[in-house]
Amino acid sequence: MPLLDLLDVAPATLDDHALKGALGSLAELRHRVDVAASAVAAEIAHRSRHEHGLQGLAQKSGVHTAERVVQHLTGLDSRQARTLIQVGELLTPDAAPWLAPVTAALEGGRVSIAQADVIRAGLGAPSAEIAADDLTDAAARLVSLSPSLTVERLASRAREMRDDLDSAGVADRERHLRDKRYLSLTPTGDGMTRLFGLLDPESAAIVGAAFDAATSPRRGGVRFVDPETRAASDAVVADPRTIGQIALDTFVDLVRLGTDVAPGKLLGAKRHSVRVLVTARDLATGTGAGFFEGQTEAASTATVERHICDTGILPIQFDVTARDPLRLGRDHRLFTSRQREALVARDGGCRFPECDRPPSWTEAHHSRHWKHGGPTDIEDGILLCRHHHHLVHDNGWRIERDSEHGFVAIPPPDVDRRQMPIPMPSRSRVLARLARA
């Protein structure tokens, strides 16, 4: 039954008071469903603990973490899945007794999963300087404030209460925030890549200052400036790009400039490199497309030519029939760097079913194990991320050659009693173009 049927009438027929009441009732229902889901998610996490190794629920399911299991089952993003697990752990008996008011409010549908999570994170745990009873009182106060505060303001208020109770712990909490910093790149379904992460306060101040400097003229910057600054500001105002586009282009330019100035300092001994893959035919004709390594979206041949002009070209020649260059047989145990370049061009990343790890995260695996006589040849090599490489070696999975897909994965009997082969098609768009040539 559609949830809107619970209203008995169409939303458009309700007056303002009834409309708000209906949404409130549905929100309470959602809160209760979320509480049940969080308890289940927490149990999934419990059965996926690190000490279970490859026999953990998540590992046996072929994914890295419990969060990924929850994501697959619910359609939530990684942050939402992590929140569901963390809040579910609050419902575990004696998990965090100082947050009893939050647990009661959760079970009663009076606070949402998001509200409970920010209270948990903001108040933290008891310490030598702060008693559990003080945190319980603060939690009760935050629960009472929750109906009148946004989640963001509730989070800020929770942190303020913790600081008021434990001013001596500010430095420790500052280090804790810094430890939570991260940056992540996630491909989306439309060929773009989402950049997201968390900045600790100090990092946010630095990045925020650069963001403001690049975009403030479009957001109502200072009016009284010298002529040179005014001209630069006017240029930003007239720029046809959106504020977000200006910010992103500035960020990319800063990364490019920084790595060019001091590549050894920022990136170690290895200079960053961007590889672009293209067939000889497309490059010669100026039609078709090329592809950046690790990306699935097509790039124009004009873009390909610009990168070749700037960084040179690394040729990888594929035989149209065999498609597998560079054979070393039994003379070498490990794949060479040249073979790996060819594997990257052919496989496009980890080929394990549904894995999205890019080439830079992968290792070269012998589909016919070396210890069983397998050769170190491209035709028997396949790229797997570290997790799936371990899964194949340690958890009973097999990889076999297949005429249609190149390779297939054979699950162990405890995953699929029929052990039906799962296709492992290449993720390389260049190889697909070559096959259609």
Coordinates of C-alpha atoms in Angstrom, one line a residue, residues 326-335 339 366-380:
L326 CA 53.5 -9.3 -23.2
R327 CA 53.8 -13.0 -22.3
L328 CA 56.5 -14.0 -19.8
G329 CA 55.5 -17.6 -19.2
R330 CA 57.1 -19.2 -16.1
D331 CA 60.3 -17.2 -16.2
H332 CA 58.9 -14.5 -13.9
R333 CA 56.7 -14.8 -10.8
L334 CA 55.5 -11.2 -10.7
F335 CA 53.8 -9.2 -13.5
Q339 CA 52.4 -5.8 -18.2
H366 CA 47.1 -15.1 -11.8
S367 CA 43.8 -16.7 -12.8
R368 CA 45.8 -19.9 -12.9
H369 CA 47.7 -19.8 -9.7
W370 CA 51.5 -19.6 -10.0
K371 CA 52.0 -22.4 -7.5
H372 CA 49.8 -24.6 -9.7
G373 CA 51.8 -23.9 -12.8
G374 CA 50.1 -20.7 -14.0
P375 CA 52.1 -18.5 -16.3
T376 CA 52.8 -14.8 -15.8
D377 CA 51.0 -13.8 -19.0
I378 CA 48.5 -11.1 -19.7
E379 CA 46.0 -13.6 -20.9
D380 CA 46.0 -15.3 -17.5

